[in-house]
């Protein structure tokens, strides 16, 4: 069941609220965390209304009582007040760097932090696991992890390794039940806390496959992986910009793929040569420095 979205509920009822109820609703939206933890009296005092108004507000937006409203507020505050306050940040944005500078700065910072977290020995160990695999299954769900699991499979075949990407929870579970002990699952998850993905990875391990994960340090996924390469997410209060963390995960993947290509140099070099030859026959331009099918 979809959890109650208290912010949306208040917005949809705003026009039908009494002025005092509207003031109470705005006071709550201004600080979701305080709204969740404060008593009725504290909420009323902050909004400059009576305690009865707080009770009426809960009922006016379709809830049973104040307790149900506070539970919903606690859930909303866990998402982050920055998604509520962002709409009022226009003055700050006027003095901020340009959009391009802000985007690039966050990307560079995320890359630098995550490069420092990489352990060359762990990267090499992961590359050796992939190099010895009968089959490599790349798992990812959500936005960036889905994209990068597909990218990983795209990289692996160029190095002469059999690979297939799966981004659907049910398909991942079926594939996990079909693996062999010589197989490797390469899993992507920014948080490492996605139950469906983790269950599939655990299932694959139960049938003997090895698990390499690109995920958060100390996450549930990292805990079940044979080898885990860390990806530290770095989200800012500027919510309108896509996450810079996906660049960090891509960097970790590129480092892993490069190490793997060097590890199996004779095979990867010949496979890459064939791919380049096939592309040169397809393209109109003969530029030797064009990307290798990217």
C-alpha positions as a Markdown table, in Angstrom:
| # | Residue | x | y | z |
|---|---|---|---|---|
| 1 | Unk | 0.0 | 0.0 | 0.0 |
| 2 | Unk | 1.3 | 3.5 | -0.9 |
| 3 | Unk | 2.1 | 5.4 | 2.3 |
| 4 | Unk | 0.1 | 8.5 | 3.1 |
| 5 | Unk | 1.8 | 11.6 | 1.6 |
| 6 | Unk | 0.9 | 14.3 | 4.2 |
| 7 | Unk | 2.4 | 17.1 | 2.1 |
| 8 | Unk | 0.3 | 16.3 | -0.9 |
| 9 | Unk | -2.8 | 15.7 | 1.3 |
| 10 | Unk | -2.4 | 19.2 | 2.8 |
| 11 | Unk | -1.8 | 20.8 | -0.6 |
| 12 | Unk | -5.0 | 19.2 | -2.0 |
| 13 | Unk | -7.1 | 20.4 | 0.9 |
| 14 | Unk | -5.5 | 23.9 | 1.3 |
| 15 | Unk | -8.2 | 25.9 | -0.5 |
| 16 | Unk | -11.0 | 24.3 | 1.7 |
| 17 | Unk | -9.2 | 24.9 | 5.0 |
| 18 | Unk | -10.3 | 27.7 | 7.4 |
| 19 | Unk | -7.7 | 30.5 | 7.7 |
| 20 | Unk | -6.6 | 29.3 | 11.2 |
| 21 | Unk | -6.3 | 25.7 | 9.9 |
| 22 | Unk | -4.3 | 27.0 | 6.9 |
| 23 | Unk | -1.8 | 28.8 | 9.3 |
| 24 | Unk | -1.4 | 25.6 | 11.3 |
| 25 | Unk | -0.8 | 23.6 | 8.1 |
| 26 | Unk | 1.9 | 26.1 | 6.9 |
| 27 | Unk | 3.6 | 26.0 | 10.3 |
| 28 | Unk | 3.7 | 22.2 | 10.0 |
| 29 | Unk | 5.1 | 22.3 | 6.5 |
| 30 | Unk | 7.8 | 24.8 | 7.5 |
| 31 | Unk | 9.3 | 22.1 | 9.8 |
| 32 | Unk | 8.1 | 18.6 | 9.3 |
| 33 | Unk | 10.4 | 17.1 | 12.0 |
| 34 | Unk | 9.1 | 19.5 | 14.6 |
| 35 | Unk | 5.5 | 18.8 | 13.5 |
| 36 | Unk | 6.1 | 15.1 | 14.1 |
| 37 | Unk | 7.7 | 15.4 | 17.5 |
| 38 | Unk | 5.8 | 18.4 | 19.0 |
| 39 | Unk | 2.8 | 18.1 | 21.2 |
| 40 | Unk | -0.6 | 19.5 | 20.2 |
| 41 | Unk | 0.0 | 22.4 | 22.5 |
| 42 | Unk | 3.4 | 23.1 | 21.0 |
| 43 | Unk | 2.1 | 23.0 | 17.5 |
| 44 | Unk | -0.8 | 25.3 | 18.4 |
| 45 | Unk | 1.6 | 27.8 | 20.0 |
| 46 | Unk | 4.0 | 27.8 | 17.0 |
| 47 | Unk | 1.1 | 28.4 | 14.6 |
| 48 | Unk | -0.7 | 30.9 | 16.8 |
| 49 | Unk | -3.9 | 28.9 | 16.9 |
| 50 | Unk | -5.9 | 26.9 | 19.4 |
| 51 | Unk | -5.3 | 23.2 | 20.1 |
| 52 | Unk | -8.8 | 22.6 | 18.8 |
| 53 | Unk | -7.6 | 24.0 | 15.4 |
| 54 | Unk | -4.9 | 21.3 | 15.2 |
| 55 | Unk | -7.5 | 18.6 | 15.8 |
| 56 | Unk | -9.8 | 20.1 | 13.2 |
| 57 | Unk | -6.9 | 20.3 | 10.7 |
| 58 | Unk | -6.2 | 16.6 | 11.0 |
| 59 | Unk | -9.9 | 15.8 | 10.3 |
| 60 | Unk | -10.1 | 18.4 | 7.6 |
| 61 | Unk | -7.4 | 16.7 | 5.5 |
| 62 | Unk | -9.2 | 13.3 | 5.9 |
| 63 | Unk | -7.3 | 11.8 | 8.8 |
| 64 | Unk | -8.8 | 10.2 | 11.9 |
| 65 | Unk | -7.0 | 12.2 | 14.5 |
| 66 | Unk | -3.8 | 14.1 | 15.3 |
| 67 | Unk | -1.9 | 10.9 | 16.1 |
| 68 | Unk | -2.4 | 9.7 | 12.5 |
| 69 | Unk | -1.2 | 13.1 | 11.2 |
| 70 | Unk | 1.9 | 12.9 | 13.4 |
| 71 | Unk | 2.8 | 9.5 | 12.1 |
| 72 | Unk | 2.5 | 10.8 | 8.5 |
| 73 | Unk | 4.6 | 13.8 | 9.4 |
| 74 | Unk | 7.3 | 11.5 | 10.9 |
| 75 | Unk | 7.5 | 9.6 | 7.6 |
| 76 | Unk | 7.6 | 12.8 | 5.6 |
| 77 | Unk | 10.3 | 14.3 | 7.7 |
| 78 | Unk | 12.4 | 11.2 | 7.0 |
| 79 | Unk | 12.3 | 12.0 | 3.3 |
| 80 | Unk | 13.9 | 15.4 | 4.0 |
| 81 | Unk | 12.7 | 18.9 | 4.7 |
| 82 | Unk | 15.0 | 20.1 | 1.8 |
| 83 | Unk | 12.3 | 18.9 | -0.6 |
| 84 | Unk | 9.8 | 21.2 | 1.1 |
| 85 | Unk | 12.0 | 24.2 | 1.7 |
| 86 | Unk | 13.5 | 24.2 | -1.9 |
| 87 | Unk | 10.6 | 26.1 | -3.3 |
| 88 | Unk | 11.5 | 29.1 | -1.1 |
| 89 | Unk | 15.2 | 29.3 | -2.0 |
| 90 | Unk | 15.0 | 31.8 | -4.8 |
| 91 | Unk | 17.0 | 34.5 | -3.0 |
| 92 | Unk | 19.9 | 32.1 | -2.3 |
| 93 | Unk | 19.8 | 30.8 | -5.9 |
| 94 | Unk | 20.3 | 34.4 | -7.2 |
| 95 | Unk | 23.7 | 34.7 | -5.5 |
| 96 | Unk | 24.8 | 31.1 | -6.3 |
| 97 | Unk | 27.1 | 30.1 | -9.1 |
| 98 | Unk | 25.7 | 29.3 | -12.5 |
| 99 | Unk | 23.9 | 26.0 | -13.0 |
| 100 | Unk | 26.7 | 24.6 | -15.1 |
| 101 | Unk | 29.3 | 25.5 | -12.3 |
| 102 | Unk | 27.1 | 24.0 | -9.6 |
| 103 | Unk | 26.5 | 20.8 | -11.5 |
| 104 | Unk | 30.2 | 20.3 | -12.5 |
| 105 | Unk | 31.4 | 21.3 | -9.0 |
| 106 | Unk | 29.3 | 18.6 | -7.4 |
| 107 | Unk | 30.4 | 16.0 | -10.0 |
| 108 | Unk | 34.1 | 16.7 | -9.4 |
| 109 | Unk | 33.7 | 16.6 | -5.6 |
| 110 | Unk | 31.8 | 13.3 | -5.8 |
| 111 | Unk | 34.4 | 11.8 | -8.1 |
| 112 | Unk | 37.3 | 12.9 | -5.8 |
| 113 | Unk | 35.8 | 11.6 | -2.7 |
| 114 | Unk | 35.0 | 8.2 | -4.2 |
| 115 | Unk | 38.3 | 7.8 | -5.9 |
| 116 | Unk | 40.0 | 8.2 | -2.5 |
| 117 | Unk | 37.8 | 5.4 | -1.2 |
| 118 | Unk | 38.9 | 2.9 | -3.8 |
| 119 | Unk | 41.3 | 0.2 | -2.7 |
| 120 | Unk | 43.4 | -1.0 | -5.7 |
| 121 | Unk | 43.7 | -4.5 | -4.2 |
| 122 | Unk | 40.0 | -4.8 | -3.9 |
| 123 | Unk | 39.5 | -3.6 | -7.4 |
| 124 | Unk | 42.0 | -6.2 | -8.7 |
| 125 | Unk | 40.3 | -9.0 | -6.6 |
| 126 | Unk | 37.0 | -8.1 | -8.2 |
| 127 | Unk | 38.5 | -8.0 | -11.6 |
| 128 | Unk | 39.9 | -11.5 | -11.1 |
| 129 | Unk | 36.5 | -12.8 | -10.0 |
| 130 | Unk | 34.9 | -11.5 | -13.2 |
| 131 | Unk | 37.8 | -12.8 | -15.3 |
| 132 | Unk | 37.2 | -16.3 | -14.1 |
| 133 | Unk | 33.5 | -16.3 | -14.4 |
| 134 | Unk | 31.6 | -18.7 | -16.7 |
| 135 | Unk | 28.8 | -16.1 | -16.9 |
| 136 | Unk | 28.4 | -12.6 | -15.4 |
| 137 | Unk | 24.9 | -11.3 | -14.5 |
| 138 | Unk | 24.6 | -7.6 | -13.8 |
| 139 | Unk | 21.8 | -6.6 | -11.5 |
| 140 | Unk | 20.5 | -3.0 | -10.9 |
| 141 | Unk | 17.2 | -1.4 | -10.1 |
| 142 | Unk | 16.0 | 2.2 | -10.0 |
| 143 | Unk | 17.5 | 5.0 | -12.1 |
| 144 | Unk | 21.3 | 5.1 | -11.9 |
| 145 | Unk | 21.8 | 1.5 | -10.9 |
| 146 | Unk | 19.6 | 0.3 | -13.8 |
| 147 | Unk | 21.6 | 2.4 | -16.3 |
| 148 | Unk | 25.0 | 1.2 | -14.9 |
| 149 | Unk | 24.0 | -2.4 | -14.8 |
| 150 | Unk | 23.3 | -2.2 | -18.5 |
| 151 | Unk | 26.5 | -0.3 | -19.1 |
| 152 | Unk | 28.4 | -3.0 | -17.3 |
| 153 | Unk | 27.1 | -5.7 | -19.6 |
| 154 | Unk | 27.9 | -3.4 | -22.5 |
| 155 | Unk | 31.5 | -3.1 | -21.3 |
| 156 | Unk | 32.0 | -6.8 | -20.5 |
| 157 | Unk | 31.2 | -8.2 | -23.9 |
| 158 | Unk | 33.8 | -5.9 | -25.5 |
| 159 | Unk | 36.4 | -7.6 | -23.3 |
| 160 | Unk | 35.3 | -11.0 | -24.5 |
| 161 | Unk | 33.3 | -12.0 | -21.4 |
| 162 | Unk | 29.7 | -13.4 | -21.5 |
| 163 | Unk | 27.4 | -11.0 | -19.7 |
| 164 | Unk | 23.7 | -10.2 | -19.4 |
| 165 | Unk | 21.9 | -7.4 | -17.6 |
| 166 | Unk | 18.7 | -7.8 | -15.6 |
| 167 | Unk | 16.8 | -4.8 | -14.1 |
| 168 | Unk | 13.4 | -6.3 | -13.3 |
| 169 | Unk | 12.9 | -7.7 | -9.7 |
| 170 | Unk | 11.0 | -10.8 | -10.8 |
| 171 | Unk | 13.5 | -11.7 | -13.6 |
| 172 | Unk | 16.4 | -11.1 | -11.3 |
| 173 | Unk | 14.9 | -13.6 | -8.8 |
| 174 | Unk | 14.4 | -16.2 | -11.6 |
| 175 | Unk | 17.9 | -15.7 | -12.9 |
| 176 | Unk | 19.4 | -15.9 | -9.4 |
| 177 | Unk | 17.8 | -19.3 | -9.0 |
| 178 | Unk | 19.4 | -20.5 | -12.3 |
| 179 | Unk | 23.0 | -19.6 | -11.6 |
| 180 | Unk | 26.0 | -22.0 | -11.3 |
| 181 | Unk | 28.9 | -22.0 | -8.9 |
| 182 | Unk | 31.2 | -20.6 | -11.7 |
| 183 | Unk | 29.0 | -17.5 | -12.2 |
| 184 | Unk | 29.4 | -14.0 | -10.8 |
| 185 | Unk | 26.6 | -11.5 | -10.1 |
| 186 | Unk | 27.7 | -7.9 | -10.4 |
| 187 | Unk | 25.2 | -5.8 | -8.5 |
| 188 | Unk | 24.7 | -2.0 | -8.4 |
| 189 | Unk | 22.9 | -0.1 | -5.7 |
| 190 | Unk | 23.5 | 3.4 | -4.4 |
| 191 | Unk | 22.0 | 2.6 | -1.0 |
| 192 | Unk | 22.4 | -1.2 | -0.9 |
| 193 | Unk | 19.1 | -1.3 | 1.0 |
| 194 | Unk | 16.7 | -2.5 | -1.8 |
| 195 | Unk | 15.1 | -5.6 | -0.4 |
| 196 | Unk | 14.2 | -7.1 | -3.9 |
| 197 | Unk | 17.7 | -6.7 | -5.2 |
| 198 | Unk | 19.3 | -8.0 | -2.0 |
| 199 | Unk | 17.1 | -11.1 | -2.0 |
| 200 | Unk | 18.0 | -12.0 | -5.5 |
| 201 | Unk | 21.7 | -11.5 | -4.8 |
| 202 | Unk | 21.4 | -13.7 | -1.7 |
| 203 | Unk | 19.6 | -16.3 | -3.7 |
| 204 | Unk | 22.4 | -16.4 | -6.3 |
| 205 | Unk | 24.9 | -16.7 | -3.5 |
| 206 | Unk | 22.9 | -19.6 | -2.1 |
| 207 | Unk | 23.4 | -21.5 | -5.3 |
| 208 | Unk | 27.1 | -20.9 | -5.3 |
| 209 | Unk | 27.6 | -17.8 | -7.4 |
| 210 | Unk | 30.0 | -15.1 | -6.3 |
| 211 | Unk | 28.7 | -11.6 | -5.6 |
| 212 | Unk | 30.6 | -8.3 | -6.5 |
| 213 | Unk | 28.7 | -5.2 | -5.4 |
| 214 | Unk | 29.1 | -1.5 | -6.2 |
| 215 | Unk | 27.3 | 0.0 | -3.2 |
| 216 | Unk | 27.4 | 2.1 | 0.0 |
| 217 | Unk | 29.8 | 1.2 | 2.7 |
| 218 | Unk | 28.2 | -0.9 | 5.5 |
| 219 | Unk | 25.0 | -1.4 | 3.5 |
| 220 | Unk | 23.0 | -4.6 | 3.6 |
| 221 | Unk | 24.1 | -5.4 | 0.1 |
| 222 | Unk | 27.8 | -4.8 | 1.0 |
| 223 | Unk | 27.3 | -7.2 | 3.9 |
| 224 | Unk | 26.4 | -10.1 | 1.7 |
| 225 | Unk | 28.8 | -9.4 | -1.1 |
| 226 | Unk | 32.0 | -11.4 | -1.6 |
| 227 | Unk | 33.6 | -8.2 | -2.7 |
| 228 | Unk | 32.2 | -4.7 | -2.3 |
| 229 | Unk | 33.6 | -1.6 | -4.0 |
| 230 | Unk | 32.3 | 1.5 | -2.2 |
| 231 | Unk | 30.2 | 4.2 | -3.6 |
| 232 | Unk | 29.6 | 7.2 | -1.3 |
| 233 | Unk | 26.5 | 9.2 | -2.2 |
| 234 | Unk | 26.8 | 13.0 | -1.8 |
| 235 | Unk | 23.4 | 14.7 | -2.1 |
| 236 | Unk | 23.1 | 18.5 | -1.6 |
| 237 | Unk | 20.1 | 20.7 | -0.7 |
| 238 | Unk | 19.8 | 21.7 | -4.4 |
| 239 | Unk | 17.2 | 19.1 | -5.2 |
| 240 | Unk | 16.6 | 20.2 | -8.8 |
| 241 | Unk | 19.9 | 18.9 | -10.0 |
| 242 | Unk | 20.4 | 15.2 | -11.0 |
| 243 | Unk | 22.4 | 13.2 | -8.5 |
| 244 | Unk | 26.2 | 13.5 | -8.9 |
| 245 | Unk | 26.6 | 10.1 | -7.3 |
| 246 | Unk | 25.9 | 8.3 | -10.5 |
| 247 | Unk | 29.1 | 9.8 | -11.9 |
| 248 | Unk | 30.9 | 8.3 | -8.9 |
| 249 | Unk | 29.4 | 4.9 | -9.5 |
| 250 | Unk | 30.3 | 5.1 | -13.2 |
| 251 | Unk | 33.9 | 6.1 | -12.3 |
| 252 | Unk | 34.2 | 3.0 | -10.0 |
| 253 | Unk | 32.8 | 0.8 | -12.9 |
| 254 | Unk | 35.2 | 2.3 | -15.4 |
| 255 | Unk | 38.1 | 1.7 | -13.0 |
| 256 | Unk | 37.0 | -1.9 | -12.6 |
| 257 | Unk | 36.5 | -2.5 | -16.3 |
| 258 | Unk | 39.9 | -1.0 | -17.1 |
| 259 | Unk | 41.6 | -3.2 | -14.5 |
| 260 | Unk | 39.8 | -6.2 | -16.0 |
| 261 | Unk | 40.8 | -5.3 | -19.6 |
| 262 | Unk | 44.4 | -5.1 | -18.5 |
| 263 | Unk | 44.2 | -8.3 | -16.6 |
| 264 | Unk | 43.1 | -10.2 | -19.7 |
| 265 | Unk | 45.0 | -8.0 | -22.2 |
| 266 | Unk | 45.5 | -10.5 | -25.1 |
| 267 | Unk | 41.8 | -11.4 | -25.2 |
| 268 | Unk | 40.4 | -7.9 | -24.6 |
| 269 | Unk | 42.8 | -6.3 | -27.1 |
| 270 | Unk | 41.8 | -8.7 | -29.8 |
| 271 | Unk | 38.1 | -8.3 | -29.0 |
| 272 | Unk | 38.3 | -4.5 | -29.0 |
| 273 | Unk | 40.2 | -4.6 | -32.3 |
| 274 | Unk | 37.4 | -6.6 | -33.9 |
| 275 | Unk | 34.8 | -4.2 | -32.6 |
| 276 | Unk | 36.7 | -1.2 | -33.9 |
| 277 | Unk | 37.1 | -2.9 | -37.3 |
| 278 | Unk | 33.3 | -3.7 | -37.5 |
| 279 | Unk | 32.5 | -0.1 | -36.6 |
| 280 | Unk | 34.9 | 1.4 | -39.1 |
| 281 | Unk | 33.0 | -0.5 | -41.8 |
| 282 | Unk | 29.7 | 0.9 | -40.6 |
| 283 | Unk | 30.6 | 4.6 | -40.0 |
| 284 | Unk | 30.9 | 7.2 | -42.7 |
| 285 | Unk | 33.8 | 8.9 | -41.0 |
| 286 | Unk | 37.2 | 7.2 | -40.8 |
| 287 | Unk | 38.3 | 9.1 | -37.7 |
| 288 | Unk | 40.5 | 6.6 | -35.7 |
| 289 | Unk | 39.7 | 8.4 | -32.4 |
| 290 | Unk | 36.0 | 8.0 | -32.4 |
| 291 | Unk | 34.5 | 6.3 | -29.4 |
| 292 | Unk | 34.3 | 2.5 | -29.5 |
| 293 | Unk | 30.6 | 2.3 | -30.0 |
| 294 | Unk | 29.6 | 4.6 | -27.1 |
